[in-house]
Tab-separated table of C-alpha atoms in Angstrom:
chain	number	residue	atom	x	y	z
A	98	UNK	CA	-40.386	269.311	146.987
A	99	UNK	CA	-40.268	265.502	148.445
A	100	UNK	CA	-43.133	266.875	151.279
A	101	UNK	CA	-45.393	267.838	148.968
A	102	UNK	CA	-44.968	264.472	146.820
A	103	UNK	CA	-45.607	262.632	149.968
A	104	UNK	CA	-48.538	265.126	150.737
A	105	UNK	CA	-50.101	264.191	147.641
A	106	UNK	CA	-49.880	260.019	147.977
A	107	UNK	CA	-51.200	260.530	151.184
A	108	UNK	CA	-54.087	262.052	150.056
A	109	UNK	CA	-54.879	259.681	147.213
A	110	UNK	CA	-54.885	256.842	149.534
A	111	UNK	CA	-57.308	258.621	152.025
A	112	UNK	CA	-59.662	258.917	149.034
A	113	UNK	CA	-59.574	255.340	148.095
A	114	UNK	CA	-60.562	254.297	151.449
A	115	UNK	CA	-63.432	256.349	151.897
A	116	UNK	CA	-64.606	255.222	148.755
A	117	UNK	CA	-64.643	251.491	149.789
A	118	UNK	CA	-66.571	252.263	152.962
A	119	UNK	CA	-69.322	254.008	151.203
A	120	UNK	CA	-69.723	251.247	148.643
A	121	UNK	CA	-69.749	248.466	151.339
A	122	UNK	CA	-72.453	249.981	153.490
A	123	UNK	CA	-74.913	250.114	150.721
A	124	UNK	CA	-74.251	246.509	149.675
A	125	UNK	CA	-75.624	245.702	153.372
A	126	UNK	CA	-78.794	247.652	153.046
A	127	UNK	CA	-81.655	245.141	152.181
A	128	UNK	CA	-84.243	245.768	149.088
A	129	UNK	CA	-88.162	246.034	149.830
A	130	UNK	CA	-90.034	242.948	149.737
A	131	UNK	CA	-91.643	243.741	146.551
A	132	UNK	CA	-88.192	244.359	145.143
A	133	UNK	CA	-86.686	241.132	146.363
A	134	UNK	CA	-85.894	238.455	143.456
A	135	UNK	CA	-88.247	235.370	143.775
A	136	UNK	CA	-86.531	232.155	144.664
A	137	UNK	CA	-88.496	230.139	141.850
A	138	UNK	CA	-88.507	232.390	138.561
A	139	UNK	CA	-92.233	232.830	137.034
A	140	UNK	CA	-92.282	231.414	133.220
A	141	UNK	CA	-94.527	233.299	131.333
A	142	UNK	CA	-96.612	231.135	128.474
A	143	UNK	CA	-96.634	232.866	125.103
A	144	UNK	CA	-99.924	233.282	123.546
A	145	UNK	CA	-101.435	230.349	121.818
A	146	UNK	CA	-101.290	230.633	117.982
A	147	UNK	CA	-104.782	231.654	116.518
A	148	UNK	CA	-106.749	228.770	114.888
A	149	UNK	CA	-109.106	229.120	111.663
A	150	UNK	CA	-111.953	231.253	112.446
A	151	UNK	CA	-110.177	232.630	115.440
A	152	UNK	CA	-109.396	236.118	116.319
A	153	UNK	CA	-105.769	236.350	117.778
A	154	UNK	CA	-106.875	235.678	121.505
A	155	UNK	CA	-106.270	233.241	124.148
A	156	UNK	CA	-107.779	230.039	123.418
A	157	UNK	CA	-110.792	228.658	125.468
A	158	UNK	CA	-110.384	225.645	127.500
A	159	UNK	CA	-111.912	222.713	125.590
A	160	UNK	CA	-112.309	219.141	126.416
A	161	UNK	CA	-109.576	217.157	124.732
A	162	UNK	CA	-109.438	213.190	123.837
A	163	UNK	CA	-106.646	210.999	123.823
A	164	UNK	CA	-105.758	208.890	120.945
A	165	UNK	CA	-106.837	205.805	122.595
A	166	UNK	CA	-110.306	207.525	122.926
A	167	UNK	CA	-110.550	207.902	119.447
A	168	UNK	CA	-112.721	205.283	117.385
A	169	UNK	CA	-110.518	204.025	114.432
A	170	UNK	CA	-112.629	202.195	111.316
A	171	UNK	CA	-112.371	198.699	111.759
A	172	UNK	CA	-111.542	196.102	108.877
A	173	UNK	CA	-115.208	194.853	108.769
A	174	UNK	CA	-116.352	198.393	107.877
A	175	UNK	CA	-118.276	198.298	104.812
A	176	UNK	CA	-116.962	199.601	101.667
A	177	UNK	CA	-118.295	202.247	99.399
A	178	UNK	CA	-120.044	200.741	96.350
A	179	UNK	CA	-118.004	201.080	93.141
A	180	UNK	CA	-119.005	203.778	90.894
A	181	UNK	CA	-121.398	202.835	87.871
A	182	UNK	CA	-119.606	202.410	84.443
A	183	UNK	CA	-120.587	204.800	82.053
A	184	UNK	CA	-122.858	202.999	79.319
A	185	UNK	CA	-121.291	202.159	76.274
A	186	UNK	CA	-122.648	204.293	73.102
A	187	UNK	CA	-125.454	203.102	71.389
A	188	UNK	CA	-124.770	201.840	67.909
A	189	UNK	CA	-125.939	203.976	64.957
A	190	UNK	CA	-129.371	202.463	63.802
A	191	UNK	CA	-129.071	201.293	60.215
A	192	UNK	CA	-131.593	203.174	57.656
A	193	UNK	CA	-133.358	201.561	54.725
A	194	UNK	CA	-132.533	203.886	51.570
A	195	UNK	CA	-135.278	204.646	49.130
A	196	UNK	CA	-135.369	202.032	46.272
A	197	UNK	CA	-133.610	203.493	43.176
A	198	UNK	CA	-136.152	202.412	40.868
A	199	UNK	CA	-138.061	205.459	39.307
A	200	UNK	CA	-136.260	207.877	41.654
A	201	UNK	CA	-135.594	210.262	38.896
A	202	UNK	CA	-139.300	210.213	38.002
A	203	UNK	CA	-140.084	210.863	41.737
A	204	UNK	CA	-137.768	213.851	41.652
A	205	UNK	CA	-139.066	215.181	38.046
A	206	UNK	CA	-140.850	217.957	39.594
A	207	UNK	CA	-137.719	219.222	41.365
A	208	UNK	CA	-135.668	218.993	38.104
A	209	UNK	CA	-138.395	220.765	36.219
A	210	UNK	CA	-138.484	223.825	38.527
A	211	UNK	CA	-134.937	224.740	37.754
A	212	UNK	CA	-134.817	223.929	34.007
A	213	UNK	CA	-137.907	225.820	33.006
A	214	UNK	CA	-135.519	228.513	31.440
A	215	UNK	CA	-134.429	225.935	28.390
A	216	UNK	CA	-137.213	223.967	27.803
A	217	UNK	CA	-139.964	226.448	28.497
A	218	UNK	CA	-137.659	229.100	26.528
A	219	UNK	CA	-137.108	227.125	23.452
A	220	UNK	CA	-141.280	226.172	23.343
A	221	UNK	CA	-141.909	229.659	23.696
A	222	UNK	CA	-139.735	230.662	20.647
A	223	UNK	CA	-140.845	228.307	18.739
A	224	UNK	CA	-144.479	228.863	18.794
A	225	UNK	CA	-144.121	232.202	17.258
A	226	UNK	CA	-146.174	232.782	13.711
A	227	UNK	CA	-143.222	233.809	12.199
A	228	UNK	CA	-139.648	232.157	12.569
A	229	UNK	CA	-137.347	234.959	10.978
A	230	UNK	CA	-133.489	234.931	11.584
A	231	UNK	CA	-134.074	237.101	14.941
A	232	UNK	CA	-135.784	234.299	16.291
A	233	UNK	CA	-133.678	231.373	15.556
A	234	UNK	CA	-130.725	233.662	16.990
A	235	UNK	CA	-132.586	233.460	20.095
A	236	UNK	CA	-132.999	229.947	19.954
A	237	UNK	CA	-129.363	229.834	19.455
A	238	UNK	CA	-128.726	232.027	22.362
A	239	UNK	CA	-130.993	229.987	24.633
A	240	UNK	CA	-129.198	226.894	24.073
A	241	UNK	CA	-125.603	228.406	24.275
A	242	UNK	CA	-126.800	230.141	27.814
A	243	UNK	CA	-128.114	226.707	29.144
A	244	UNK	CA	-124.644	225.383	28.592
A	245	UNK	CA	-125.534	223.048	25.608
A	246	UNK	CA	-121.967	224.040	23.745
A	247	UNK	CA	-121.541	225.412	20.366
A	248	UNK	CA	-121.288	222.609	18.201
A	249	UNK	CA	-124.356	220.841	19.800
A	250	UNK	CA	-126.134	224.147	19.555
A	251	UNK	CA	-125.313	224.817	15.790
A	252	UNK	CA	-126.463	221.179	15.012
A	253	UNK	CA	-129.945	221.274	16.864
A	254	UNK	CA	-130.774	224.486	15.305
A	255	UNK	CA	-130.208	223.045	11.894
A	256	UNK	CA	-132.626	220.053	12.537
A	257	UNK	CA	-135.092	222.283	14.239
A	258	UNK	CA	-135.013	224.941	11.492
A	259	UNK	CA	-135.379	221.678	8.577
A	260	UNK	CA	-138.243	220.009	10.828
A	261	UNK	CA	-140.236	223.383	11.097
A	262	UNK	CA	-140.030	224.144	7.407
A	263	UNK	CA	-141.139	220.683	6.490
A	264	UNK	CA	-143.782	221.107	9.111
A	265	UNK	CA	-145.549	223.983	8.449
A	266	UNK	CA	-148.471	224.373	10.576
A	267	UNK	CA	-147.222	224.115	14.028
A	268	UNK	CA	-149.390	223.125	16.767
A	269	UNK	CA	-148.378	223.384	20.570
A	270	UNK	CA	-148.395	219.656	20.795
A	271	UNK	CA	-146.436	219.005	17.661
A	272	UNK	CA	-143.817	221.406	18.732
A	273	UNK	CA	-143.443	219.718	21.834
A	274	UNK	CA	-143.130	216.194	20.408
A	275	UNK	CA	-140.439	217.870	17.682
A	276	UNK	CA	-138.493	219.391	20.394
A	277	UNK	CA	-138.517	216.305	22.587
A	278	UNK	CA	-137.267	214.078	19.649
A	279	UNK	CA	-134.332	216.557	19.233
A	280	UNK	CA	-133.245	216.924	22.651
A	281	UNK	CA	-133.051	213.309	22.950
A	282	UNK	CA	-130.896	212.754	20.414
A	283	UNK	CA	-128.650	215.332	22.055
A	284	UNK	CA	-128.709	214.138	25.391
A	285	UNK	CA	-128.705	210.265	24.731
A	286	UNK	CA	-125.699	207.851	23.689
A	287	UNK	CA	-125.252	204.213	23.006
A	288	UNK	CA	-123.319	203.779	26.148
A	289	UNK	CA	-124.570	201.792	28.917
A	290	UNK	CA	-125.546	204.114	31.593
A	291	UNK	CA	-125.517	202.002	34.623
A	292	UNK	CA	-122.907	201.918	37.140
A	293	UNK	CA	-120.820	198.789	36.527
A	294	UNK	CA	-121.254	196.804	39.921
A	295	UNK	CA	-121.153	193.235	38.728
A	296	UNK	CA	-117.909	192.137	37.192
A	297	UNK	CA	-118.682	188.052	36.915
A	298	UNK	CA	-115.407	187.652	38.952
A	299	UNK	CA	-114.883	186.498	42.482
A	300	UNK	CA	-113.646	189.538	43.351
A	301	UNK	CA	-115.984	192.624	44.389
A	302	UNK	CA	-116.479	195.624	41.470
A	303	UNK	CA	-114.131	198.174	42.286
A	304	UNK	CA	-115.414	202.064	41.634
A	305	UNK	CA	-113.135	204.748	42.034
A	306	UNK	CA	-114.665	208.338	42.636
A	307	UNK	CA	-112.736	211.373	41.645
A	308	UNK	CA	-113.261	215.253	41.284
A	309	UNK	CA	-112.347	218.694	42.648
A	310	UNK	CA	-112.987	219.052	46.210
A	311	UNK	CA	-116.217	221.405	46.471
A	312	UNK	CA	-118.098	219.152	44.023
A	313	UNK	CA	-119.880	217.048	46.376
A	314	UNK	CA	-117.592	213.924	45.871
A	315	UNK	CA	-117.243	212.570	48.928
A	316	UNK	CA	-121.255	213.033	49.515
A	317	UNK	CA	-121.712	211.820	46.103
A	318	UNK	CA	-119.742	208.443	47.255
A	319	UNK	CA	-121.660	208.149	50.321
A	320	UNK	CA	-125.201	208.567	48.369
A	321	UNK	CA	-123.842	206.264	45.809
A	322	UNK	CA	-123.397	203.615	48.851
A	323	UNK	CA	-127.110	204.244	49.671
A	324	UNK	CA	-128.027	203.412	46.027
A	325	UNK	CA	-126.097	200.307	46.048
A	326	UNK	CA	-127.328	199.057	49.300
A	327	UNK	CA	-131.007	199.960	48.211
A	328	UNK	CA	-130.305	197.577	45.361
A	329	UNK	CA	-129.236	194.713	47.565
A	330	UNK	CA	-125.458	195.238	47.134
A	331	UNK	CA	-122.864	194.842	49.825
A	332	UNK	CA	-120.390	197.874	50.095
A	333	UNK	CA	-117.276	198.295	51.456
A	334	UNK	CA	-115.994	202.138	51.440
A	335	UNK	CA	-112.159	203.338	51.098
A	336	UNK	CA	-111.541	206.709	52.472
A	337	UNK	CA	-108.503	207.437	50.141
A	338	UNK	CA	-108.873	211.325	50.272
A	339	UNK	CA	-106.583	211.937	53.079
A	340	UNK	CA	-105.628	215.376	51.817
A	341	UNK	CA	-108.717	217.195	52.920
A	342	UNK	CA	-109.435	217.240	56.776
A	343	UNK	CA	-112.397	215.026	58.066
A	344	UNK	CA	-113.115	213.571	54.664
A	345	UNK	CA	-112.767	209.997	56.115
A	346	UNK	CA	-115.104	211.044	58.917
A	347	UNK	CA	-117.768	212.532	56.459
A	348	UNK	CA	-117.423	209.104	54.508
A	349	UNK	CA	-117.462	206.777	57.583
A	350	UNK	CA	-120.713	208.736	58.609
A	351	UNK	CA	-122.281	207.919	55.681
A	352	UNK	CA	-121.347	204.220	55.522
A	353	UNK	CA	-122.612	203.560	59.235
A	354	UNK	CA	-126.154	204.971	58.158
A	355	UNK	CA	-126.517	202.013	55.760
A	356	UNK	CA	-123.936	199.405	57.553
A	357	UNK	CA	-121.042	199.734	55.227
A	358	UNK	CA	-117.699	199.559	56.890
A	359	UNK	CA	-115.316	202.372	56.048
A	360	UNK	CA	-111.316	201.487	55.513
A	361	UNK	CA	-109.529	204.589	56.720
A	362	UNK	CA	-105.821	205.641	57.546
A	363	UNK	CA	-104.096	208.451	59.252
A	364	UNK	CA	-105.051	212.079	58.002
A	365	UNK	CA	-102.217	212.710	55.209
A	366	UNK	CA	-101.351	209.049	54.745
A	367	UNK	CA	-100.953	207.465	51.791
A	368	UNK	CA	-104.065	207.227	49.307
A	369	UNK	CA	-102.651	204.193	47.538
A	370	UNK	CA	-102.243	202.203	50.735
A	371	UNK	CA	-105.691	202.689	51.715
A	372	UNK	CA	-107.271	202.040	48.558
A	373	UNK	CA	-105.341	198.841	48.628
A	374	UNK	CA	-106.603	197.728	52.052
A	375	UNK	CA	-109.771	198.449	50.675
A	376	UNK	CA	-110.162	196.369	48.164
A	377	UNK	CA	-108.143	193.736	50.113
A	378	UNK	CA	-110.767	193.947	53.021
A	379	UNK	CA	-113.729	194.014	50.451
A	380	UNK	CA	-112.326	190.654	48.872
A	381	UNK	CA	-111.996	189.210	52.720
A	382	UNK	CA	-115.328	190.237	53.456
A	383	UNK	CA	-117.244	188.930	49.884
A	384	UNK	CA	-118.388	192.063	49.388
A	385	UNK	CA	-120.056	193.180	45.948
A	386	UNK	CA	-118.722	196.631	45.564
A	387	UNK	CA	-115.662	198.754	46.882
A	388	UNK	CA	-116.228	202.387	46.397
A	389	UNK	CA	-112.752	204.337	46.864
A	390	UNK	CA	-113.164	208.320	47.509
A	391	UNK	CA	-109.868	209.996	46.357
A	392	UNK	CA	-108.325	213.475	46.669
A	393	UNK	CA	-109.445	216.034	44.501
A	394	UNK	CA	-107.099	218.813	44.719
A	395	UNK	CA	-106.193	220.419	41.435
A	396	UNK	CA	-103.452	223.062	42.433
A	397	UNK	CA	-100.385	220.797	41.493
A	398	UNK	CA	-101.764	218.935	38.183
A	399	UNK	CA	-98.677	216.824	38.022
A	400	UNK	CA	-99.036	215.729	41.742
A	401	UNK	CA	-102.613	214.794	41.099
A	402	UNK	CA	-101.615	212.756	37.847
A	403	UNK	CA	-99.095	210.981	40.155
A	404	UNK	CA	-101.383	210.172	43.164
A	405	UNK	CA	-104.310	208.924	41.145
A	406	UNK	CA	-102.077	207.009	38.876
A	407	UNK	CA	-100.470	205.270	41.571
A	408	UNK	CA	-104.155	204.350	43.239
A	409	UNK	CA	-104.944	203.164	39.714
A	410	UNK	CA	-101.854	200.585	39.873
A	411	UNK	CA	-102.134	199.611	43.395
A	412	UNK	CA	-106.023	198.931	43.390
A	413	UNK	CA	-105.446	196.882	40.286
A	414	UNK	CA	-102.755	194.227	41.761
A	415	UNK	CA	-105.899	193.000	44.056
A	416	UNK	CA	-108.644	193.461	41.467
A	417	UNK	CA	-109.792	194.988	38.073
A	418	UNK	CA	-111.113	198.511	38.444
A	419	UNK	CA	-114.324	198.367	36.775
A	420	UNK	CA	-115.578	201.998	36.759
A	421	UNK	CA	-113.984	205.876	37.366
A	422	UNK	CA	-116.683	208.123	38.062
A	423	UNK	CA	-115.786	211.544	37.654
A	424	UNK	CA	-118.376	214.184	40.076
A	425	UNK	CA	-118.762	217.635	38.435
A	426	UNK	CA	-120.672	220.173	39.667
A	427	UNK	CA	-123.529	221.232	37.154
A	428	UNK	CA	-123.627	224.723	38.264
A	429	UNK	CA	-119.993	225.615	37.323
A	430	UNK	CA	-121.214	225.296	33.585
A	431	UNK	CA	-117.934	225.411	31.097
A	432	UNK	CA	-115.614	225.739	34.080
A	433	UNK	CA	-116.770	221.944	34.912
A	434	UNK	CA	-115.770	220.658	31.717
A	435	UNK	CA	-112.100	222.269	32.260
A	436	UNK	CA	-112.170	220.144	35.291
A	437	UNK	CA	-113.301	217.216	33.110
A	438	UNK	CA	-110.208	217.571	30.783
A	439	UNK	CA	-107.608	217.483	33.538
A	440	UNK	CA	-108.999	214.233	35.057
A	441	UNK	CA	-109.459	212.509	31.665
A	442	UNK	CA	-105.782	213.088	31.047
A	443	UNK	CA	-105.255	211.222	34.484
A	444	UNK	CA	-107.173	208.130	34.398
A	445	UNK	CA	-109.521	206.678	31.940
A	446	UNK	CA	-113.253	208.223	32.899
A	447	UNK	CA	-116.050	205.651	32.495
A	448	UNK	CA	-119.117	207.760	33.776
A	449	UNK	CA	-120.247	211.265	34.824
A	450	UNK	CA	-122.066	212.318	37.988
A	451	UNK	CA	-123.573	215.633	37.747
A	452	UNK	CA	-124.316	217.198	41.135
A	453	UNK	CA	-126.308	220.151	42.208
A	454	UNK	CA	-128.709	219.570	39.031
A	455	UNK	CA	-131.532	220.981	41.012
A	456	UNK	CA	-130.165	224.579	41.802
A	457	UNK	CA	-129.377	227.383	39.474
A	458	UNK	CA	-127.904	224.496	37.143
A	459	UNK	CA	-128.364	224.789	33.394
A	460	UNK	CA	-129.448	221.457	31.841
A	461	UNK	CA	-127.469	222.026	28.722
A	462	UNK	CA	-124.396	220.574	30.665
A	463	UNK	CA	-125.561	217.173	30.208
A	464	UNK	CA	-124.822	217.431	26.665
A	465	UNK	CA	-121.730	219.348	26.852
A	466	UNK	CA	-119.998	216.832	29.207
A	467	UNK	CA	-120.827	213.800	27.337
A	468	UNK	CA	-119.699	215.432	23.849
A	469	UNK	CA	-116.374	216.611	25.805
A	470	UNK	CA	-115.522	213.384	27.284
A	471	UNK	CA	-117.537	210.750	25.031
A	472	UNK	CA	-119.013	209.188	28.517
A	473	UNK	CA	-122.101	208.965	29.546
A	474	UNK	CA	-123.776	210.798	32.343
A	475	UNK	CA	-124.715	207.946	34.689
A	476	UNK	CA	-126.088	209.707	37.852
A	477	UNK	CA	-127.395	213.195	38.939
A	478	UNK	CA	-127.753	214.760	41.861
A	479	UNK	CA	-131.044	216.560	42.579
A	480	UNK	CA	-130.771	217.691	46.251
A	481	UNK	CA	-129.277	217.876	49.675
A	482	UNK	CA	-131.375	214.784	51.088
A	483	UNK	CA	-129.560	211.113	51.639
A	484	UNK	CA	-131.457	209.736	48.376
A	485	UNK	CA	-131.451	212.759	46.152
A	486	UNK	CA	-129.056	211.005	44.058
A	487	UNK	CA	-130.590	209.202	40.705
A	488	UNK	CA	-129.505	207.351	38.283
A	489	UNK	CA	-129.756	209.179	34.769
A	490	UNK	CA	-132.770	208.375	32.743
A	491	UNK	CA	-132.537	210.330	29.406
A	492	UNK	CA	-136.201	210.332	28.584
A	493	UNK	CA	-137.453	211.465	31.999
A	494	UNK	CA	-134.566	214.364	31.926
A	495	UNK	CA	-135.964	215.321	28.547
A	496	UNK	CA	-139.565	215.350	29.930
A	497	UNK	CA	-138.645	217.389	32.845
A	498	UNK	CA	-136.970	220.153	30.697
A	499	UNK	CA	-139.842	220.769	28.437
A	500	UNK	CA	-142.553	220.053	30.798
A	501	UNK	CA	-146.184	218.833	30.262
């Protein structure tokens, strides 16, 4: 057994010796020249990154300048000319309003076109050979349709009945004269119709304009400024309607057209403080008249009463309030009387301005509103033009109603 183990050990030693001789002989063999490693290793340059507009290719050889060869700007180089300043906006051109004297007479044709239904209708009915009860009922209906009102209509019909019965035979000219006289009794009042713009004090006359939004209140205020400027008055406008968006811008545009300054505040601001500042500026500038445009919302009657009452009290701390003009849309008819009653409860109305009397308005509203409030119509609007606001002239108005 020991002999076998010894033989195995000898065999293992012999195999290890033979393996070592084989490995040593292989290391002594030389590699061919093409496979020998170089003494200096070759470094391959990575391809350049592609430039703008180039494909991914090796860049071409180009001549390059050093930083010393680049010409830099010197301190003496001329500077770029400064940009021209934008021209300032030109001031609006001040207009010369149309004179107010005889303005209603010039607008008579426009008024007559819209009021023929009343005057011409009455003349036609009165010209019938036999005036029976049916005819008088038609006359009464014509007056009521024209918004004259129930009580004034009854008074007018009774007077016409009596005068026609006394007159007997009626010529067209006699009828026209008769109707003109009776209509004048309805339209005319003893109250002065001129807008009070001279209070005899050192402070300017203060006129507050009230009315529902949509009646043309702010536009009327602007047109009234033109009327006053045409009569040689200097005017300051107070934009106290801070409830309606752009009301102040609208009023300022009207003022700029005739050279009147507008005192305004932020939208939603306190109307009383703006009215106060407007009167204060009017006193400082020795203006003749201060016109104050007020808010016209009616959805909260109590709020409107409080606001207008506050404006009135604050204004009177600076100067007495000479006029309160109520602007009514003549096309609303009897609905306008409801508005008139509400405003009459708030402030002491001294005059009425009827707008849109050139459209589908009915002339009888002049009679109705004067009877309702006991104050005269002082101004009427007869169109969209800037000078279509005219002082009310009862005779010219009646003449336009009945025609020539």
